[in-house]
CSV table of C-alpha atoms in Angstrom, one decimal:
chain,number,residue,atom,x,y,z
A,1,MET,CA,55.7,-16.1,35.2
A,2,ILE,CA,55.7,-12.7,33.6
A,3,ARG,CA,54.0,-14.1,30.5
A,4,GLN,CA,51.3,-15.9,32.6
A,5,GLN,CA,50.6,-12.6,34.4
A,6,GLN,CA,50.2,-10.8,31.1
A,7,ILE,CA,47.8,-13.4,29.8
A,8,TYR,CA,45.8,-13.2,33.1
A,9,LEU,CA,45.6,-9.4,32.9
A,10,LEU,CA,44.5,-9.6,29.3
A,11,ALA,CA,41.8,-12.1,30.2
A,12,VAL,CA,40.6,-9.8,33.0
A,13,VAL,CA,40.4,-6.8,30.7
A,14,TRP,CA,38.6,-8.8,28.0
A,15,MET,CA,36.0,-10.1,30.6
A,16,SER,CA,35.5,-6.6,31.9
A,17,LEU,CA,34.8,-5.3,28.4
A,18,LEU,CA,32.4,-8.1,27.8
A,19,MET,CA,30.5,-7.4,30.9
A,20,LEU,CA,30.3,-3.7,30.0
A,21,THR,CA,28.9,-4.6,26.6
A,22,VAL,CA,26.3,-7.0,28.0
A,23,HIS,CA,25.3,-4.4,30.6
A,24,ALA,CA,24.9,-1.7,27.9
A,25,GLN,CA,22.8,-4.1,25.8
A,26,ASP,CA,20.6,-4.8,28.8
A,27,THR,CA,19.9,-1.2,29.6
A,28,ASP,CA,19.3,0.0,26.0
A,29,PRO,CA,15.6,0.9,25.4
A,30,PRO,CA,13.7,-1.9,23.8
A,31,SER,CA,12.6,-1.7,20.1
A,32,MET,CA,8.9,-1.3,19.3
A,33,THR,CA,6.9,-4.4,18.8
A,34,LEU,CA,3.8,-4.6,16.6
A,35,SER,CA,0.6,-6.4,17.5
A,36,VAL,CA,-2.1,-7.0,14.8
A,37,LYS,CA,-5.7,-8.3,14.9
A,38,LYS,CA,-8.6,-8.6,12.5
A,39,ILE,CA,-11.4,-6.2,13.4
A,40,ALA,CA,-14.3,-6.8,10.9
A,41,THR,CA,-15.3,-7.8,7.4
A,42,LEU,CA,-15.3,-4.8,5.1
A,43,THR,CA,-17.3,-6.0,2.1
A,44,GLY,CA,-19.6,-8.9,1.3
A,45,PRO,CA,-22.4,-10.7,3.1
A,46,ASP,CA,-20.7,-10.5,6.5
A,47,ALA,CA,-19.6,-6.8,6.3
A,48,THR,CA,-20.3,-4.5,9.2
A,49,SER,CA,-22.2,-2.3,6.7
A,50,SER,CA,-24.0,-4.4,4.1
A,51,THR,CA,-22.9,-4.3,0.4
A,52,GLN,CA,-25.6,-6.6,-0.9
A,53,ASP,CA,-27.9,-3.8,-2.1
A,54,ILE,CA,-25.1,-2.6,-4.4
A,55,ASP,CA,-24.3,-6.2,-5.5
A,56,ILE,CA,-20.9,-6.6,-4.0
A,57,CYS,CA,-20.4,-10.1,-2.9
A,58,GLY,CA,-16.7,-10.3,-3.1
A,59,THR,CA,-13.9,-7.9,-3.9
A,60,ASP,CA,-10.3,-7.1,-3.0
A,61,LEU,CA,-7.6,-4.4,-2.4
A,62,GLY,CA,-9.0,-1.1,-1.2
A,63,THR,CA,-6.5,1.7,-1.9
A,64,MET,CA,-7.6,5.0,-0.2
A,65,THR,CA,-7.5,8.8,-0.4
A,66,GLU,CA,-9.3,11.5,1.4
A,67,VAL,CA,-11.0,14.8,0.6
A,68,ASP,CA,-13.4,17.1,2.6
A,69,GLY,CA,-13.9,14.6,5.4
A,70,SER,CA,-14.6,11.7,3.2
A,71,ILE,CA,-12.5,8.6,2.7
A,72,TYR,CA,-12.6,7.2,-0.8
A,73,VAL,CA,-11.9,3.4,-1.2
A,74,ALA,CA,-11.1,1.8,-4.6
A,75,PHE,CA,-11.5,-1.9,-4.7
A,76,GLY,CA,-10.3,-4.3,-7.5
A,77,ASP,CA,-12.1,-7.1,-9.3
A,78,THR,CA,-15.6,-7.2,-7.9
A,79,PHE,CA,-18.3,-9.9,-8.2
A,80,GLY,CA,-22.0,-10.0,-7.3
A,81,PHE,CA,-24.7,-12.2,-5.8
A,82,ARG,CA,-26.6,-14.9,-7.5
A,83,ASP,CA,-30.2,-15.5,-6.4
A,84,GLY,CA,-29.3,-14.1,-3.0
A,85,ASN,CA,-26.3,-16.4,-2.5
A,86,CYS,CA,-22.7,-15.2,-2.5
A,87,PRO,CA,-20.6,-17.5,-4.8
A,88,ARG,CA,-16.9,-17.0,-5.1
A,89,PHE,CA,-16.2,-15.1,-8.3
A,90,GLY,CA,-19.9,-14.9,-9.1
A,91,PRO,CA,-21.8,-12.8,-11.7
A,92,ASN,CA,-21.6,-9.1,-12.6
A,93,TRP,CA,-17.8,-8.8,-12.8
A,94,ARG,CA,-16.6,-5.3,-12.6
A,95,SER,CA,-12.9,-4.4,-12.8
A,96,ASN,CA,-13.1,-1.9,-9.9
A,97,VAL,CA,-15.7,-0.2,-7.7
A,98,LEU,CA,-15.6,2.9,-5.5
A,99,GLY,CA,-16.9,3.3,-2.0
A,100,MET,CA,-17.1,6.4,0.3
A,101,THR,CA,-17.2,6.6,4.1
A,102,GLN,CA,-16.8,9.3,6.8
A,103,ASP,CA,-16.0,6.7,9.4
A,104,THR,CA,-12.6,7.7,10.9
A,105,ASP,CA,-12.9,5.1,13.8
A,106,PRO,CA,-12.8,1.7,12.2
A,107,SER,CA,-12.2,0.0,15.6
A,108,ASP,CA,-15.7,-1.5,15.4
A,109,GLY,CA,-15.9,-1.9,11.6
A,110,VAL,CA,-16.6,0.6,8.8
A,111,VAL,CA,-20.0,2.2,7.9
A,112,TRP,CA,-20.4,3.0,4.2
A,113,ALA,CA,-21.9,6.3,3.3
A,114,ASN,CA,-22.1,6.0,-0.5
A,115,TRP,CA,-20.9,4.2,-3.6
A,116,LEU,CA,-20.4,5.0,-7.2
A,117,THR,CA,-23.6,3.4,-8.7
A,118,ASP,CA,-25.7,3.3,-11.8
A,119,GLU,CA,-29.4,4.3,-11.8
A,120,SER,CA,-30.4,0.9,-10.4
A,121,GLY,CA,-28.2,1.4,-7.4
A,122,THR,CA,-25.6,-1.2,-8.4
A,123,ALA,CA,-21.9,-0.4,-7.9
A,124,ILE,CA,-20.2,0.3,-11.2
A,125,ALA,CA,-16.6,0.6,-12.3
A,126,MET,CA,-14.8,3.9,-12.6
A,127,SER,CA,-13.0,2.5,-15.7
A,128,ASP,CA,-14.0,-1.0,-16.6
A,129,GLY,CA,-11.6,-3.5,-18.3
A,130,ALA,CA,-12.4,-5.4,-21.5
A,131,HIS,CA,-12.6,-8.7,-19.6
A,132,ASP,CA,-10.9,-10.6,-22.4
A,133,ALA,CA,-9.4,-14.1,-21.8
A,134,ALA,CA,-6.0,-14.0,-20.1
A,135,PHE,CA,-3.1,-13.0,-22.4
A,136,THR,CA,-5.4,-12.2,-25.3
A,137,GLY,CA,-6.0,-8.5,-24.8
A,138,GLU,CA,-7.1,-6.8,-21.5
A,139,GLN,CA,-8.2,-9.1,-18.8
A,140,THR,CA,-9.0,-6.3,-16.3
A,141,ARG,CA,-8.1,-2.9,-14.9
A,142,ILE,CA,-6.9,-2.9,-11.3
A,143,PRO,CA,-6.6,0.2,-9.1
A,144,THR,CA,-3.1,0.5,-7.6
A,145,ALA,CA,-3.3,3.9,-5.8
A,146,MET,CA,-5.3,7.0,-5.3
A,147,VAL,CA,-4.3,10.5,-4.2
A,148,THR,CA,-6.0,13.9,-3.8
A,149,VAL,CA,-4.6,17.3,-5.0
A,150,GLY,CA,-6.9,20.1,-4.0
A,151,GLU,CA,-10.4,18.9,-4.8
A,152,GLN,CA,-9.3,16.6,-7.6
A,153,LEU,CA,-9.2,12.9,-7.2
A,154,TYR,CA,-6.6,10.9,-9.1
A,155,LEU,CA,-6.7,7.1,-9.4
A,156,HIS,CA,-3.9,5.1,-10.9
A,157,TYR,CA,-4.7,1.7,-12.5
A,158,MET,CA,-2.9,-1.0,-14.3
A,159,SER,CA,-4.3,-2.6,-17.5
A,160,VAL,CA,-3.7,-6.4,-16.9
A,161,TYR,CA,-2.8,-8.4,-20.0
A,162,GLY,CA,-3.2,-11.6,-18.0
A,163,PHE,CA,-2.9,-13.3,-14.6
A,164,SER,CA,-0.6,-16.3,-14.6
A,165,ASN,CA,-1.5,-19.6,-12.8
A,166,LYS,CA,1.5,-18.9,-10.6
A,167,GLY,CA,0.4,-16.7,-7.7
A,168,GLY,CA,1.8,-13.2,-7.8
A,169,VAL,CA,2.7,-13.2,-11.5
A,170,TRP,CA,0.9,-11.1,-14.1
A,171,LEU,CA,1.7,-9.0,-17.1
A,172,CYS,CA,0.5,-5.5,-17.9
A,173,ASN,CA,-0.4,-3.6,-21.0
A,174,TYR,CA,0.2,-0.2,-19.5
A,175,SER,CA,-0.7,1.9,-16.4
A,176,ARG,CA,-2.6,5.2,-16.4
A,177,PHE,CA,-4.2,7.9,-14.3
A,178,ILE,CA,-7.9,8.7,-14.4
A,179,TYR,CA,-9.2,11.7,-12.5
A,180,SER,CA,-12.5,13.1,-11.1
A,181,ASP,CA,-13.5,16.8,-10.6
A,182,ASP,CA,-16.8,16.0,-9.0
A,183,ALA,CA,-16.1,14.0,-5.9
A,184,GLY,CA,-15.9,10.7,-7.7
A,185,GLU,CA,-19.2,10.9,-9.5
A,186,SER,CA,-17.5,10.7,-12.9
A,187,TRP,CA,-14.0,9.9,-14.1
A,188,THR,CA,-11.9,11.0,-17.1
A,189,GLU,CA,-9.1,9.1,-18.7
A,190,SER,CA,-5.9,11.0,-18.9
A,191,SER,CA,-5.0,11.6,-22.5
A,192,ASN,CA,-1.4,12.7,-22.0
A,193,PHE,CA,-0.3,10.0,-19.5
A,194,ALA,CA,0.4,6.5,-20.9
A,195,SER,CA,2.8,4.8,-18.5
A,196,HIS,CA,6.0,5.2,-16.5
A,197,GLY,CA,6.9,1.7,-17.8
A,198,ASP,CA,8.5,-1.2,-16.0
A,199,GLY,CA,9.2,-0.4,-12.4
A,200,PHE,CA,6.3,1.9,-11.9
A,201,ASN,CA,3.3,0.0,-13.2
A,202,MET,CA,2.0,-0.2,-9.6
A,203,LEU,CA,2.2,2.8,-7.3
A,204,ALA,CA,1.7,3.9,-3.7
A,205,LEU,CA,1.0,7.6,-3.7
A,206,SER,CA,1.0,10.4,-1.1
A,207,HIS,CA,0.5,14.2,-1.1
A,208,GLN,CA,0.8,14.5,2.6
A,209,ALA,CA,3.0,17.0,4.5
A,210,GLY,CA,5.8,15.0,6.1
A,211,GLN,CA,9.6,15.0,6.3
A,212,GLY,CA,10.9,15.6,2.8
A,213,ASN,CA,7.6,17.1,1.7
A,214,GLU,CA,6.9,19.6,4.4
A,215,ASP,CA,5.2,22.1,2.1
A,216,ARG,CA,3.3,19.5,0.2
A,217,ARG,CA,5.0,20.6,-3.0
A,218,TYR,CA,5.3,17.1,-4.4
A,219,VAL,CA,3.2,14.0,-4.9
A,220,TYR,CA,5.5,11.1,-4.0
A,221,ALA,CA,5.2,7.6,-5.6
A,222,ILE,CA,6.8,4.3,-4.6
A,223,GLY,CA,6.6,2.1,-7.6
A,224,THR,CA,6.9,-1.6,-8.4
A,225,PRO,CA,6.6,-3.6,-11.6
A,226,CYS,CA,3.5,-5.6,-12.3
A,227,GLY,CA,3.4,-8.7,-10.1
A,228,ARG,CA,4.9,-9.2,-6.7
A,229,PHE,CA,8.5,-10.2,-7.4
A,230,GLY,CA,10.1,-6.8,-8.2
A,231,GLY,CA,11.8,-4.2,-6.0
A,232,ALA,CA,10.5,-0.7,-5.1
A,233,ARG,CA,11.7,2.6,-6.6
A,234,VAL,CA,10.7,6.2,-5.8
A,235,ALA,CA,9.4,9.0,-8.0
A,236,ARG,CA,8.0,12.4,-7.4
A,237,VAL,CA,6.2,15.2,-9.3
A,238,LEU,CA,5.1,18.7,-8.6
A,239,ALA,CA,1.5,18.4,-7.4
A,240,GLY,CA,0.1,20.4,-10.3
A,241,ASP,CA,1.9,18.3,-12.9
A,242,ILE,CA,0.8,14.8,-11.9
A,243,LEU,CA,-0.6,14.0,-15.4
A,244,THR,CA,2.5,15.1,-17.2
A,245,ILE,CA,4.9,12.1,-17.5
A,246,SER,CA,7.9,14.3,-18.5
A,247,ALA,CA,7.5,16.2,-15.3
A,248,TRP,CA,8.2,13.2,-13.0
A,249,GLU,CA,11.6,12.8,-11.3
A,250,TYR,CA,13.2,9.5,-10.2
A,251,PHE,CA,15.4,8.9,-7.2
A,252,ASP,CA,18.8,7.7,-8.4
A,253,GLY,CA,20.4,7.0,-5.0
A,254,ASN,CA,22.0,10.4,-4.7
A,255,GLY,CA,19.4,12.8,-6.0
A,256,TRP,CA,16.7,13.2,-8.6
A,257,SER,CA,16.8,12.4,-12.3
A,258,ASN,CA,14.5,13.1,-15.2
A,259,HIS,CA,15.2,9.6,-16.6
A,260,ARG,CA,13.1,6.7,-15.3
A,261,LEU,CA,15.8,4.1,-15.9
A,262,ASP,CA,18.1,6.0,-13.4
A,263,ALA,CA,15.7,5.0,-10.6
A,264,VAL,CA,17.3,2.7,-8.1
A,265,GLU,CA,15.7,0.1,-5.8
A,266,VAL,CA,15.1,1.5,-2.4
A,267,ILE,CA,13.6,-1.9,-1.2
A,268,LYS,CA,14.8,-5.1,-2.7
A,269,PRO,CA,12.4,-7.7,-4.0
A,270,ASN,CA,9.9,-9.0,-3.3
A,271,VAL,CA,7.4,-6.1,-3.1
A,272,GLY,CA,3.8,-6.1,-4.1
A,273,GLU,CA,0.7,-3.9,-3.6
A,274,GLY,CA,2.1,-1.0,-1.6
A,275,SER,CA,0.6,1.9,0.5
A,276,LEU,CA,2.4,5.0,1.7
A,277,VAL,CA,1.4,7.2,4.7
A,278,TRP,CA,3.1,9.8,6.8
A,279,ASN,CA,2.8,9.0,10.6
A,280,ALA,CA,3.3,12.3,12.4
A,281,GLY,CA,3.3,10.6,15.8
A,282,LEU,CA,6.2,8.4,15.0
A,283,ASP,CA,7.8,11.1,12.8
A,284,ARG,CA,8.2,8.5,10.1
A,285,TRP,CA,6.8,7.5,6.7
A,286,MET,CA,5.1,4.1,6.7
A,287,TYR,CA,5.1,1.8,3.6
A,288,SER,CA,3.2,-1.5,3.6
A,289,TYR,CA,3.5,-4.2,1.0
A,290,LEU,CA,3.2,-8.0,0.5
A,291,ASN,CA,6.4,-10.0,0.5
A,292,GLU,CA,5.9,-13.2,-1.4
A,293,ALA,CA,9.2,-14.6,-0.1
A,294,THR,CA,8.2,-14.4,3.5
A,295,ALA,CA,4.5,-14.9,2.9
A,296,ALA,CA,3.8,-11.9,5.0
A,297,ILE,CA,2.5,-8.3,4.8
A,298,GLU,CA,5.4,-6.2,5.9
A,299,LEU,CA,5.7,-2.6,7.1
A,300,ARG,CA,8.8,-0.4,6.7
A,301,LEU,CA,9.5,3.0,8.3
A,302,SER,CA,11.7,5.8,7.0
A,303,GLU,CA,12.3,9.5,7.7
A,304,THR,CA,11.8,10.4,4.0
A,305,PRO,CA,9.8,8.9,1.1
A,306,TRP,CA,13.1,7.9,-0.6
A,307,GLY,CA,14.5,6.0,2.4
A,308,PRO,CA,16.5,4.4,3.7
A,309,TRP,CA,13.6,2.0,4.5
A,310,ASP,CA,15.5,0.0,7.1
A,311,GLU,CA,13.0,-0.6,9.9
A,312,VAL,CA,10.9,-3.7,9.0
A,313,TYR,CA,7.9,-5.0,10.9
A,314,THR,CA,5.6,-7.9,10.1
A,315,LEU,CA,1.9,-6.8,9.9
A,316,ALA,CA,0.4,-10.2,9.1
A,317,ARG,CA,1.5,-13.7,8.1
A,318,ALA,CA,-0.2,-16.2,5.7
A,319,THR,CA,0.1,-18.8,8.4
A,320,THR,CA,-2.5,-16.9,10.4
A,321,TYR,CA,-4.4,-15.3,7.4
A,322,PRO,CA,-4.0,-17.7,4.4
A,323,ALA,CA,-3.7,-16.2,1.0
A,324,LEU,CA,-3.3,-12.6,2.4
A,325,TYR,CA,-2.3,-9.6,0.3
A,326,GLY,CA,-2.7,-5.8,0.2
A,327,ALA,CA,-2.3,-3.5,3.2
A,328,TYR,CA,-3.9,-0.2,2.4
A,329,MET,CA,-3.6,2.7,4.9
A,330,THR,CA,-5.0,6.2,5.1
A,331,PRO,CA,-4.1,9.2,7.4
A,332,SER,CA,-7.5,9.4,9.2
A,333,TRP,CA,-7.1,5.8,10.3
A,334,LEU,CA,-4.1,6.6,12.5
A,335,SER,CA,-4.8,7.3,16.2
A,336,ASP,CA,-3.1,7.2,19.6
A,337,ASP,CA,-0.4,9.6,18.4
A,338,GLY,CA,0.4,7.3,15.6
A,339,LYS,CA,0.9,4.2,17.7
A,340,THR,CA,-2.4,2.6,16.4
A,341,PHE,CA,-3.4,2.4,12.8
A,342,TYR,CA,-5.9,0.5,10.7
A,343,PHE,CA,-5.5,-1.0,7.3
A,344,ILE,CA,-7.5,-2.9,4.7
A,345,MET,CA,-6.2,-6.5,4.0
A,346,SER,CA,-7.5,-8.9,1.4
A,347,GLN,CA,-7.6,-12.7,1.5
A,348,PHE,CA,-7.9,-14.6,-1.8
A,349,GLY,CA,-9.5,-17.7,-0.3
A,350,PRO,CA,-12.7,-16.1,0.8
A,351,TYR,CA,-12.0,-13.4,-1.7
A,352,ASN,CA,-12.9,-10.4,0.4
A,353,THR,CA,-11.5,-7.5,2.3
A,354,TYR,CA,-11.1,-6.9,6.1
A,355,VAL,CA,-10.4,-4.1,8.5
A,356,MET,CA,-7.2,-4.8,10.5
A,357,GLU,CA,-5.8,-3.0,13.6
A,358,ALA,CA,-2.1,-2.6,14.2
A,359,ARG,CA,-0.6,-1.3,17.4
A,360,PHE,CA,2.9,-0.3,18.2
A,361,GLU,CA,4.0,-1.1,21.7
């Protein structure tokens, strides 16, 4: 009898604890959810602001930086019109093009103010690739990130040796910065910066004031190898030394090292085409990227640029937006105290770029 009473009392205690746990879970505040929708076409014949006059039929990517009230947008491989029609991968191939806008409210699309063009008014590359056949030299030069320090614009690109037939796989020759001292009108190749090497061929850059960079002392970079199947690592450099490769430091999991090979993965594979922005409303850094394994563009939040990047949200899925990639953000496209933000997404099928709206609820 005594043993039965003991068992009964234990059962009552266990059930009471279980009910307390369930009740606590029910009353905890809910996590944020993220709703996303497509707003407008950004480039091509259906764009809110026409790009036919500058001969941009199709392009992709769209990494951004800001200076003096203007948002600069660098696109990747760009193709033109043929006899007024817009064929996929048409004529006038340029490895990259640069657009400018003062539109800080993309909720109804984006109006273009200016482009980097030649005398005929056609959009031209900041630094054009050789356009060799794949795996024979240099196939193209793709922008991976832009950042502004003072009045100087820096663009980081990767020289692509060749794109594989397998999606998300390509090889690089090197990566390099170019810079502009005249608001993007002309660009100079950096002579003393060759490449970080593997792990930092593609960058997401920020010089914003945010936690971990309150005084804007550093430019932070989240780097990945060429392709979309590597992990993400973090580097930083004093803002005035961005072109000096020996001045960069790499996060080793505990602190900062001068040796690139000490850099540890802060986000495990698969990470491709990243973008880094400080969200003051959420008091978090936001990092967006394509995850080939989940076929989705994902967003992570962290208190500092070096992580931990634990909070993960899905921005868009390939089931809704087939062949999607890229999710480029910029500070002026955050609103509603950081709860709403806009980003540029690419789709390989139509081969063009789109303005997307994301809203935390």
